[in-house]
PDB file of C-alpha atoms and ligand atoms in Angstrom:
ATOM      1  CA  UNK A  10       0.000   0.000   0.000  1.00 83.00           C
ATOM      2  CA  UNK A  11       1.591   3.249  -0.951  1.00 96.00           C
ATOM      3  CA  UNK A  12       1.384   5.880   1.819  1.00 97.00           C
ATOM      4  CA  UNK A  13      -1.402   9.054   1.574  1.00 98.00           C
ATOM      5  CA  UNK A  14       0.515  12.222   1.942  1.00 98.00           C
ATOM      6  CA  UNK A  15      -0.698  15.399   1.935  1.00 98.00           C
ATOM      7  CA  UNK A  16       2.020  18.228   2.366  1.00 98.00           C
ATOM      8  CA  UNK A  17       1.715  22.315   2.738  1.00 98.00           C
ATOM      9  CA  UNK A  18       4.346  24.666   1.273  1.00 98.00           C
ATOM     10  CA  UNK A  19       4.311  27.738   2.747  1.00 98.00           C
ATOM     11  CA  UNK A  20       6.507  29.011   0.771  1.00 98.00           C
ATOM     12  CA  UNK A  21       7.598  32.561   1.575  1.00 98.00           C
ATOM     13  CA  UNK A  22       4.543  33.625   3.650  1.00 98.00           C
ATOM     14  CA  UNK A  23       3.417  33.538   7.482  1.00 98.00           C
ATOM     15  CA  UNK A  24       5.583  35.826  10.683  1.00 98.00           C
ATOM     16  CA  UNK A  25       6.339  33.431  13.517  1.00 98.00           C
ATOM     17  CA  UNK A  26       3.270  33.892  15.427  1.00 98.00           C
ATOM     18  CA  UNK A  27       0.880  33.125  12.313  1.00 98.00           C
ATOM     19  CA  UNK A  28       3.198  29.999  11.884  1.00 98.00           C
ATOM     20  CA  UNK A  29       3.039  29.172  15.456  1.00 98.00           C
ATOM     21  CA  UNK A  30      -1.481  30.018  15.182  1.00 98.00           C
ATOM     22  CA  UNK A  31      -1.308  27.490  11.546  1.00 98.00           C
ATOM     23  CA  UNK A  32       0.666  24.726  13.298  1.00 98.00           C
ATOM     24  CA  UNK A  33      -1.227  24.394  16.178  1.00 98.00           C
ATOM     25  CA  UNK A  34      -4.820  24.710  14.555  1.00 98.00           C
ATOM     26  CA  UNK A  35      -3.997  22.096  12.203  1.00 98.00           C
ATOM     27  CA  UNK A  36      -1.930  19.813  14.961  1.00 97.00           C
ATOM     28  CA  UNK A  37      -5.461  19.847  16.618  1.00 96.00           C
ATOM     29  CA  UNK A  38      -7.830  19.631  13.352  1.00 96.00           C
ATOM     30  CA  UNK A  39      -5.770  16.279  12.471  1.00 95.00           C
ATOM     31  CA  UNK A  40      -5.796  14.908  15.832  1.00 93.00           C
ATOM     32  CA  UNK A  41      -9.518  15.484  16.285  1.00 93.00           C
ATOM     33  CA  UNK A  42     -10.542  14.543  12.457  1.00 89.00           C
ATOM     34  CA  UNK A  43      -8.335  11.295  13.069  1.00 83.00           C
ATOM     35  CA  UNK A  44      -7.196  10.895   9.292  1.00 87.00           C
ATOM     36  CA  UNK A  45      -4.485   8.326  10.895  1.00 88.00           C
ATOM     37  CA  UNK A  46      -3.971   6.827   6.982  1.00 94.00           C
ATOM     38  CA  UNK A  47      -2.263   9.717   5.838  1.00 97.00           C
ATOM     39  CA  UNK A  48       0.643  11.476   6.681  1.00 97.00           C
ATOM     40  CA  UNK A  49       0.572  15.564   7.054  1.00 98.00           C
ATOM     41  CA  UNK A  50       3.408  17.536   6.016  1.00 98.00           C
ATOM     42  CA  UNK A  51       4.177  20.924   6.695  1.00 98.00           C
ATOM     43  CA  UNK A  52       6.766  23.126   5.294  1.00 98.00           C
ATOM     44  CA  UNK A  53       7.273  26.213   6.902  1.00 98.00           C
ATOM     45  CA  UNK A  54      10.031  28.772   6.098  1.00 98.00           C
ATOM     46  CA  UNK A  55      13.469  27.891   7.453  1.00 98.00           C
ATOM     47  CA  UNK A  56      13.494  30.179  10.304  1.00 98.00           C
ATOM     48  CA  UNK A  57      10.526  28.908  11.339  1.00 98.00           C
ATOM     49  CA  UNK A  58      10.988  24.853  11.133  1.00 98.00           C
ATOM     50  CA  UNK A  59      12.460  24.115  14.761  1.00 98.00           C
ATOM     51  CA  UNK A  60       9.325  25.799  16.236  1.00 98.00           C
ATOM     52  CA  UNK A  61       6.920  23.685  14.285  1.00 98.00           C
ATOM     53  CA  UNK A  62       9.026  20.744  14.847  1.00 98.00           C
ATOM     54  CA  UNK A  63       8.170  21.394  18.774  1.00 98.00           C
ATOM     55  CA  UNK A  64       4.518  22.464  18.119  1.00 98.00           C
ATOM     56  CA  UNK A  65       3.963  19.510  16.505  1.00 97.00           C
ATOM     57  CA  UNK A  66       5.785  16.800  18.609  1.00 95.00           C
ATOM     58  CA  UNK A  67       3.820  14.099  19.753  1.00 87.00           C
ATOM     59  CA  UNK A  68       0.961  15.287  17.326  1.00 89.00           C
ATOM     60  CA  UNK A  69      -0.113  12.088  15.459  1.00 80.00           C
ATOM     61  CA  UNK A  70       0.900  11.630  12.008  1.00 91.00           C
ATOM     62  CA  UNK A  71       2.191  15.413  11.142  1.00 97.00           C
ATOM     63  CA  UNK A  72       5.861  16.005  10.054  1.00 97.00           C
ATOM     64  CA  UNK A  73       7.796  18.800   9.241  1.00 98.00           C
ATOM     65  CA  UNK A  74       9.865  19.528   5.934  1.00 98.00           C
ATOM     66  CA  UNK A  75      12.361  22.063   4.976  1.00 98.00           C
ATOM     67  CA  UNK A  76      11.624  23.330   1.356  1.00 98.00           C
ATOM     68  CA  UNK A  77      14.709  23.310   0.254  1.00 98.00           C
ATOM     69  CA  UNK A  78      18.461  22.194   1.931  1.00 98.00           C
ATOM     70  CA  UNK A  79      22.026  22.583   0.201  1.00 98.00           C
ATOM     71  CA  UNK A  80      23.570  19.633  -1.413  1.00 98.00           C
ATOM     72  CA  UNK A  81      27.566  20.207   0.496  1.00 98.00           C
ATOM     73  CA  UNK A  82      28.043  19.028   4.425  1.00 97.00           C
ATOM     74  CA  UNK A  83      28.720  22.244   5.139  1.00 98.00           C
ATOM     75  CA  UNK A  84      31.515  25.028   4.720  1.00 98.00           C
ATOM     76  CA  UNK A  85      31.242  28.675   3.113  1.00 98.00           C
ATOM     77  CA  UNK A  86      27.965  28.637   1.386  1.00 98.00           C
ATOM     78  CA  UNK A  87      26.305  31.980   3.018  1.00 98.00           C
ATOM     79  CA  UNK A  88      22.571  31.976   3.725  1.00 97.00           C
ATOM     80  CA  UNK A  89      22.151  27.954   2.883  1.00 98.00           C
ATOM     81  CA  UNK A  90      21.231  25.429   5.287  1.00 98.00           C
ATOM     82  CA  UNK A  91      22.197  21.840   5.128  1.00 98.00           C
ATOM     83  CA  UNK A  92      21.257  18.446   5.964  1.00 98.00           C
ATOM     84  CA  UNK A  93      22.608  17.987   8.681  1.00 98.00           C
ATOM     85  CA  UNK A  94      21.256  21.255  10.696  1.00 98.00           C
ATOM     86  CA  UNK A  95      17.917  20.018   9.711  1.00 98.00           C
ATOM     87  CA  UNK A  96      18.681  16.766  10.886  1.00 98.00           C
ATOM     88  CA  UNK A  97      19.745  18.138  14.144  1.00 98.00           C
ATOM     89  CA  UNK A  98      16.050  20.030  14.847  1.00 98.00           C
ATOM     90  CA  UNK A  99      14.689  16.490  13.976  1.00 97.00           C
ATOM     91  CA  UNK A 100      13.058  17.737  10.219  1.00 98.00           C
ATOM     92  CA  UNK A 101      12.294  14.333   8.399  1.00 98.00           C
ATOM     93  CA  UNK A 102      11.499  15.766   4.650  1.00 98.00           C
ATOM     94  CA  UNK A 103      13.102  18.230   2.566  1.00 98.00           C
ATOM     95  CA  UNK A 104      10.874  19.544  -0.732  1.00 98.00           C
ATOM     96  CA  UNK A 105      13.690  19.478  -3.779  1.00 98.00           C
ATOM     97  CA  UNK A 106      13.240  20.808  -7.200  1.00 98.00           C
ATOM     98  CA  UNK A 107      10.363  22.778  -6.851  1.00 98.00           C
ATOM     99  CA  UNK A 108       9.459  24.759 -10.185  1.00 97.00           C
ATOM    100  CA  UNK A 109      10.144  28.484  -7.834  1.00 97.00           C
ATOM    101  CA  UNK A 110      13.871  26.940  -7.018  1.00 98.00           C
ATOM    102  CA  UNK A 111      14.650  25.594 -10.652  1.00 97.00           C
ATOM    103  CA  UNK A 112      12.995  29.023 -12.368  1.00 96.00           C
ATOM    104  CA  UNK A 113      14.517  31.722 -10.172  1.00 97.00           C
ATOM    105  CA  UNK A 114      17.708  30.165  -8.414  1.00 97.00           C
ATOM    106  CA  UNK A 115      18.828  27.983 -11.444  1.00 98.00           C
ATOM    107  CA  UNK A 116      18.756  24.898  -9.737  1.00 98.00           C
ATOM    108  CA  UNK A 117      19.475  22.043 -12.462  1.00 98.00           C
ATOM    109  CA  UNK A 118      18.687  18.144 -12.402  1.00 98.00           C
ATOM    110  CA  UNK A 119      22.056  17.388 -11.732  1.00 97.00           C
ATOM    111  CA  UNK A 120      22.337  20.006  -8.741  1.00 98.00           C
ATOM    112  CA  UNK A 121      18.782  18.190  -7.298  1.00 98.00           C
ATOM    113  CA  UNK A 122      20.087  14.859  -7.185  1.00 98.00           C
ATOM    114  CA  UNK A 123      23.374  15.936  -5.416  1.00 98.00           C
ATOM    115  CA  UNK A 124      20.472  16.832  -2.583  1.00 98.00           C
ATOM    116  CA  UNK A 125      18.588  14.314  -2.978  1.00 98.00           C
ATOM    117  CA  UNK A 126      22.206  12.095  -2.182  1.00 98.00           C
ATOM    118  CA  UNK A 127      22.889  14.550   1.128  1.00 98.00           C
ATOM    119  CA  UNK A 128      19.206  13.577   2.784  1.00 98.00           C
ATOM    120  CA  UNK A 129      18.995  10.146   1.740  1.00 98.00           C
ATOM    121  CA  UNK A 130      22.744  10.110   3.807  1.00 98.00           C
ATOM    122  CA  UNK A 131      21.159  12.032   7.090  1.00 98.00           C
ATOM    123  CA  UNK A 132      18.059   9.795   6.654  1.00 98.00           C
ATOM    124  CA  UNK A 133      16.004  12.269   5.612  1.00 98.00           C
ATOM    125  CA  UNK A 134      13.259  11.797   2.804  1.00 98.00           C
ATOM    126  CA  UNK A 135      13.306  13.977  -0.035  1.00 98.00           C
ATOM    127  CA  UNK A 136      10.235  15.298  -2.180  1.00 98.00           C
ATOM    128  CA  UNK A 137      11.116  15.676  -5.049  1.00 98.00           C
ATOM    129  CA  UNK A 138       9.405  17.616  -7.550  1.00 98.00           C
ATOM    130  CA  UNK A 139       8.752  17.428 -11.467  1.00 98.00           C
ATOM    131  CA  UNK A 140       6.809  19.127 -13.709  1.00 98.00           C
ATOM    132  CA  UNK A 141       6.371  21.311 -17.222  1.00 98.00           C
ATOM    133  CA  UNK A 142       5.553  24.566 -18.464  1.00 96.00           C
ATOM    134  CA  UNK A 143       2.894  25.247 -20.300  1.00 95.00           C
ATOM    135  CA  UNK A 144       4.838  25.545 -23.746  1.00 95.00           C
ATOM    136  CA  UNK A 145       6.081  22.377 -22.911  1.00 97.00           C
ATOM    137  CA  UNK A 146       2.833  20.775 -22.994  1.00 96.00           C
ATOM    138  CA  UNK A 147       1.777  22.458 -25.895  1.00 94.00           C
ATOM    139  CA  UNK A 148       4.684  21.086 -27.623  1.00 96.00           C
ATOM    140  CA  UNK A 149       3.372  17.671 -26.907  1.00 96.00           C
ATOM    141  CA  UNK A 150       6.651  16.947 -25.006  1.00 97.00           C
ATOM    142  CA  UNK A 151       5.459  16.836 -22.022  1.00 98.00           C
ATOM    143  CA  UNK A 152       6.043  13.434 -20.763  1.00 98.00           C
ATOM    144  CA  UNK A 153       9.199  13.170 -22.098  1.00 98.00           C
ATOM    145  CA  UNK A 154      10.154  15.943 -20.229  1.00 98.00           C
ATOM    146  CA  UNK A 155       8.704  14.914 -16.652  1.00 98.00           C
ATOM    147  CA  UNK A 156      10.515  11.205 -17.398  1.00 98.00           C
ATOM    148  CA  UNK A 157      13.941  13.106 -17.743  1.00 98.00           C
ATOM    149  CA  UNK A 158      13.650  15.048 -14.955  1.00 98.00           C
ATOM    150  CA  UNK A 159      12.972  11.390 -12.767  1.00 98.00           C
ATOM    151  CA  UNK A 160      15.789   9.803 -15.122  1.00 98.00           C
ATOM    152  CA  UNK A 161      18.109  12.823 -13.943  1.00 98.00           C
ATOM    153  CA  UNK A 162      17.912  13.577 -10.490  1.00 98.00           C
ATOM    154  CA  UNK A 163      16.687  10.057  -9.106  1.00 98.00           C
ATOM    155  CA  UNK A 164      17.951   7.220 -11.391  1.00 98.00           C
ATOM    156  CA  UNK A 165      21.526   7.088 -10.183  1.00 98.00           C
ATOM    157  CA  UNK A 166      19.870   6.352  -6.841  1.00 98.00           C
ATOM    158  CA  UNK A 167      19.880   2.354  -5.585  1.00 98.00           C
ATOM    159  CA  UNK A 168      16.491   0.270  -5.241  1.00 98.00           C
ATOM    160  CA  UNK A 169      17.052   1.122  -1.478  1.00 98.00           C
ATOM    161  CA  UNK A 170      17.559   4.714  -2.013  1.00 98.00           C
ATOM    162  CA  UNK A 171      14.783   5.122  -4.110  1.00 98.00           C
ATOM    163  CA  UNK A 172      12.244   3.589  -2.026  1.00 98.00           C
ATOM    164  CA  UNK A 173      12.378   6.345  -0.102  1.00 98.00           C
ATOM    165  CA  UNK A 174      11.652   9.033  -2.738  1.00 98.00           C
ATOM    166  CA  UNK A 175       8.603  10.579  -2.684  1.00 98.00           C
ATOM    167  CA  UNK A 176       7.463  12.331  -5.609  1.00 98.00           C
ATOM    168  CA  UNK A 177       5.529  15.452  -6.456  1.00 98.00           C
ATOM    169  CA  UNK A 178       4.275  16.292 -10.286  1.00 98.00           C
ATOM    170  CA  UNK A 179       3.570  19.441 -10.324  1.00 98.00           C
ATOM    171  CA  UNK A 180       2.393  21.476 -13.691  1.00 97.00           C
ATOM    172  CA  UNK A 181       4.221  24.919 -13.296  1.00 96.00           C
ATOM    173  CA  UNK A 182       1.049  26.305 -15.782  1.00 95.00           C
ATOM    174  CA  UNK A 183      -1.333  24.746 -12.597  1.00 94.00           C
ATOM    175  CA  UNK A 184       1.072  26.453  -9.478  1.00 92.00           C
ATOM    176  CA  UNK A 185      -0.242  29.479  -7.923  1.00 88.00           C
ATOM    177  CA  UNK A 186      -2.514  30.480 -10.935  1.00 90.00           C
ATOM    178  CA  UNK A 187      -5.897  28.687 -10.053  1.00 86.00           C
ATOM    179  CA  UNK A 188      -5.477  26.378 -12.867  1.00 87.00           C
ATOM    180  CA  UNK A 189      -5.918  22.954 -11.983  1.00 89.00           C
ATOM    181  CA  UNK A 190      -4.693  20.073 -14.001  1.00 91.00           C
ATOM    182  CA  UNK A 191      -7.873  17.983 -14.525  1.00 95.00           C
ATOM    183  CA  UNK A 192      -8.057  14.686 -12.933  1.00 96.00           C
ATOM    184  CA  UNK A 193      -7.661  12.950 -16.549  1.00 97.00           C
ATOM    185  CA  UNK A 194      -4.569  15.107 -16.865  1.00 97.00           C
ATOM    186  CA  UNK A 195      -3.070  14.093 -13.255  1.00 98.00           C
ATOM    187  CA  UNK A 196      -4.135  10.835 -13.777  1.00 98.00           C
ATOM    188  CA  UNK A 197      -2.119  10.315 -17.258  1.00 98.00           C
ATOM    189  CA  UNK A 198       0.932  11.824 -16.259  1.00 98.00           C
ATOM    190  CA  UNK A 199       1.114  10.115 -12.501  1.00 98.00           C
ATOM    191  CA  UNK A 200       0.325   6.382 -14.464  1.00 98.00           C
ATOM    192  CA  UNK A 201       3.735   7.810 -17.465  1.00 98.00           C
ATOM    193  CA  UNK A 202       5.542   8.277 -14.394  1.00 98.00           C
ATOM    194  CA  UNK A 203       4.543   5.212 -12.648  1.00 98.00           C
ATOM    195  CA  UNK A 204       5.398   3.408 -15.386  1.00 98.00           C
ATOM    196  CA  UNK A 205       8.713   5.167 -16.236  1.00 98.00           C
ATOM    197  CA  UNK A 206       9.945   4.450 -12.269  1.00 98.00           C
ATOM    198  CA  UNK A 207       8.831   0.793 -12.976  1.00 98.00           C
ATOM    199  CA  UNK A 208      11.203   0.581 -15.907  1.00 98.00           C
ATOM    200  CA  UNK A 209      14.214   1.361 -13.897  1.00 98.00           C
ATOM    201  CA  UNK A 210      13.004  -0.238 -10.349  1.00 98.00           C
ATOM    202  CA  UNK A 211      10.555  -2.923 -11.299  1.00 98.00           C
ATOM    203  CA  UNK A 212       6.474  -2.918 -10.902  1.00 98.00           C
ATOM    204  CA  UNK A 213       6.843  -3.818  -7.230  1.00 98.00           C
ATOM    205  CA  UNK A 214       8.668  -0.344  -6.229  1.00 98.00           C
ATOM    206  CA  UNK A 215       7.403   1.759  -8.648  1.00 98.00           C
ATOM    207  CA  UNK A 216       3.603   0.366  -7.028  1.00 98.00           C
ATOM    208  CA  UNK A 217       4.905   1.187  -3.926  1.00 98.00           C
ATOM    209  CA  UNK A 218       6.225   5.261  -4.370  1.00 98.00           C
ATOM    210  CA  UNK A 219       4.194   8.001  -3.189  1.00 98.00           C
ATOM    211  CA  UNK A 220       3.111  10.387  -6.099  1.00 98.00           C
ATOM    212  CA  UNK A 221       1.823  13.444  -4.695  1.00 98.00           C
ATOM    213  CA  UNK A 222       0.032  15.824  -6.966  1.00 98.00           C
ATOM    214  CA  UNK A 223       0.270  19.718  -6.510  1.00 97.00           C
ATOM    215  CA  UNK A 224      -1.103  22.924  -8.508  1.00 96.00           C
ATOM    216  CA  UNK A 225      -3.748  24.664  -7.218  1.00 94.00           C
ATOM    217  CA  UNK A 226      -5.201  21.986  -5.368  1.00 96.00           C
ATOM    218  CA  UNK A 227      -8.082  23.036  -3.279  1.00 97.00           C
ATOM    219  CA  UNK A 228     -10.997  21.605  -1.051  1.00 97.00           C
ATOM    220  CA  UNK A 229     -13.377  21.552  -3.609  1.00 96.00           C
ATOM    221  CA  UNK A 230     -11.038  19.759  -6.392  1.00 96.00           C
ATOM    222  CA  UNK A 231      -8.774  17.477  -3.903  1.00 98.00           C
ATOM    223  CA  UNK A 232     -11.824  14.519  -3.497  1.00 97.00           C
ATOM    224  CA  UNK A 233     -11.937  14.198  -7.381  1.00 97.00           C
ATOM    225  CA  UNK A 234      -7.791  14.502  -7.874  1.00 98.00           C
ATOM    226  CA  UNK A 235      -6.983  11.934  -4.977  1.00 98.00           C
ATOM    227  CA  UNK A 236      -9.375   9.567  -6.496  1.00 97.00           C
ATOM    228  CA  UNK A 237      -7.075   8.693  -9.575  1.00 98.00           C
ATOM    229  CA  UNK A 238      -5.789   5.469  -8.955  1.00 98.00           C
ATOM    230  CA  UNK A 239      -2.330   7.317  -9.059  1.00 98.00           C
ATOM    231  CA  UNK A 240      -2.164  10.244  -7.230  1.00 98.00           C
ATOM    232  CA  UNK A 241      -1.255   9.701  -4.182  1.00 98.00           C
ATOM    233  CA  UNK A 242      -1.952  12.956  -2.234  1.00 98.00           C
ATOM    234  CA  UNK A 243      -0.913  16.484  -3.549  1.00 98.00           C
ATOM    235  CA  UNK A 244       1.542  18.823  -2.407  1.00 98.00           C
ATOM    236  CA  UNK A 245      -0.527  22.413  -1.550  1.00 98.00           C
ATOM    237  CA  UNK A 246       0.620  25.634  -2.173  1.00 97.00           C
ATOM    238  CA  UNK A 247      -1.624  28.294  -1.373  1.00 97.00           C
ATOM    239  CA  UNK A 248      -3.965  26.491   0.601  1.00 98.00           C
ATOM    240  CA  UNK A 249      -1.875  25.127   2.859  1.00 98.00           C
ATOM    241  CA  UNK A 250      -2.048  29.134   4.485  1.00 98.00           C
ATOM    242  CA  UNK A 251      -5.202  27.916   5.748  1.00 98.00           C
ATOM    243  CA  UNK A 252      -5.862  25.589   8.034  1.00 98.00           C
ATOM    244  CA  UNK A 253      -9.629  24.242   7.697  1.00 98.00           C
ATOM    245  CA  UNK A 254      -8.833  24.736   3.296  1.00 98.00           C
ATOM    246  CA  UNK A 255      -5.407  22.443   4.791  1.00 98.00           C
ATOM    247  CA  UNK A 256      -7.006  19.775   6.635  1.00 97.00           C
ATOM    248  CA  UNK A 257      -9.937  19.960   4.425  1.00 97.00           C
ATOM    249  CA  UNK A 258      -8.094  18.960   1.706  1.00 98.00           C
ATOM    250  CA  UNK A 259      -6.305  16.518   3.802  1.00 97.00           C
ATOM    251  CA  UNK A 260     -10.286  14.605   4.482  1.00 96.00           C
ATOM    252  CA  UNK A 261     -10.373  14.890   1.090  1.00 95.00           C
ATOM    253  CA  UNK A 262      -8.975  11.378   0.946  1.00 89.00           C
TER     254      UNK A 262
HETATM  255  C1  LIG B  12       3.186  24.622  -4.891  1.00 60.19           C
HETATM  256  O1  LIG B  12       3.779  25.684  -4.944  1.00 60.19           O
HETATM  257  O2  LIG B  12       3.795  23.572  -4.616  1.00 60.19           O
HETATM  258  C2  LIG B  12       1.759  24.640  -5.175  1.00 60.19           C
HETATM  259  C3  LIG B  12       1.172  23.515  -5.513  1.00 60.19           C
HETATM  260  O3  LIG B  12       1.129  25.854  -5.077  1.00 60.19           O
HETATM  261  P1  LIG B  12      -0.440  26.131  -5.250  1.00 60.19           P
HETATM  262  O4  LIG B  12      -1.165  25.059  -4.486  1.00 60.19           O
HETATM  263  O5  LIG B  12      -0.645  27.485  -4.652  1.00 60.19           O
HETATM  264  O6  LIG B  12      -0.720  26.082  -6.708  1.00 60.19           O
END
């Protein structure tokens, strides 16, 4: 059985104390709603993660992610943080690749699965996100493209290894702009993907590897997106700011 996972990306939004107000109303939403089958991620800004690792200790089934780590141990690499100093405040996921940290800070396939590497070493599990522009899928080359970017930053990675990947698809034409890739759409590209991973790791792993869907995913299109036999949960952007929209989305299941 693959594991339900629902995830919020703040992003760049929230002070402390409406981080500290989030956490806690969602800590007790989940715990009172009792959605025990899947796992609830939050992803605060850095600052901000050792605080909602304590706010949501002991809180049953949430976890806390980074959005982003750097790929050396550590050294003279101003502003970054690394795996190891989120290892240290006990943060179990890392987002990697996301379409805002390939677009605006350049970060390339080859760069991602250098990260990918330094969590997988601290024992942390990476998310790892795909997805195309819009031209892209214009072009028709859209699964092509979504395959490479698996092939590149994941494929050097052992059977081991990559059974702890999770994976996020995530249409950079659906993030942020209300768009929503229709279920038919999620579902094609999560079965291509499914089916590329199976190629290089065999039906058994590839059936067993969390595919999380994210782009505008909202309560009132979550029920009909997590229904696909292969998404697997969905990585939330703008809702995640909320909690009820959150934890909503996070029944949706
Ligand atoms: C995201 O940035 O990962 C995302 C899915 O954003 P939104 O839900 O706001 O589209």
């Amino acid at each position: 059985m693959r594991q339900k996972i629902v995830a919020g990306n703040w992003k760049m939004n929230n002070t402390i104390e409406e981080g500290k107000k989030l956490t806690s109303e969602i800590v007790d939403m989940v715990n009172k709603e009792g959605v025990d089958d899947v796992k609830v991620i939050i992803a605060p800004p850095a600052p901000y993660l050792s605080t909602v690792v304590g706010l949501t200790d002991g809180a049953n089934n949430v976890e806390v992610s980074a959005q982003n780590c750097n790929e050396h141990e550590s050294g003279a690499y101003t502003g970054e943080v690394s795996v190891s100093m989120l290892n240290s405040i006990d943060v179990k996921y890392a987002i990697i690749g996301h379409s805002e940290r390939r677009e605006y800070f350049h970060e390339t396939n080859e760069q991602l699965s250098k990260k990918v590497d330094a969590l997988l070493k601290s024992g942390l599990t990476p998310i790892f996100c795909c997805g195309e522009t819009l031209s892209t899928r214009e072009n028709g080359n859209h699964f092509e493209y979504v395959s490479n970017q698996l092939s590149e930053g994941l494929f050097h990675l052992g059977e081991e290894d990559f059974k702890k990947v999770v994976i996020a698809y995530e249409p950079i034409w659906a993030i942020g702009t209300g768009v929503t890739a229709s279920s038919e759409q999620a579902q094609e590209m999560h079965a291509v993907l499914r089916k590329h991973l199976s190629s290089k790791y065999g039906t058994e792993i590839a059936n067993n590897t969390s595919i999380l869907y994210g782009g505008s995913c909202k309560p009132d299109n979550a029920k009909e997106l997590f229904a696909c036999e292969d998404v697997d949960g969905g990585l939330i952007g703008g809702a995640s700011l909320k909690a009820k929209d959150f934890v909503d989305i996070v029944k949706s299941f």
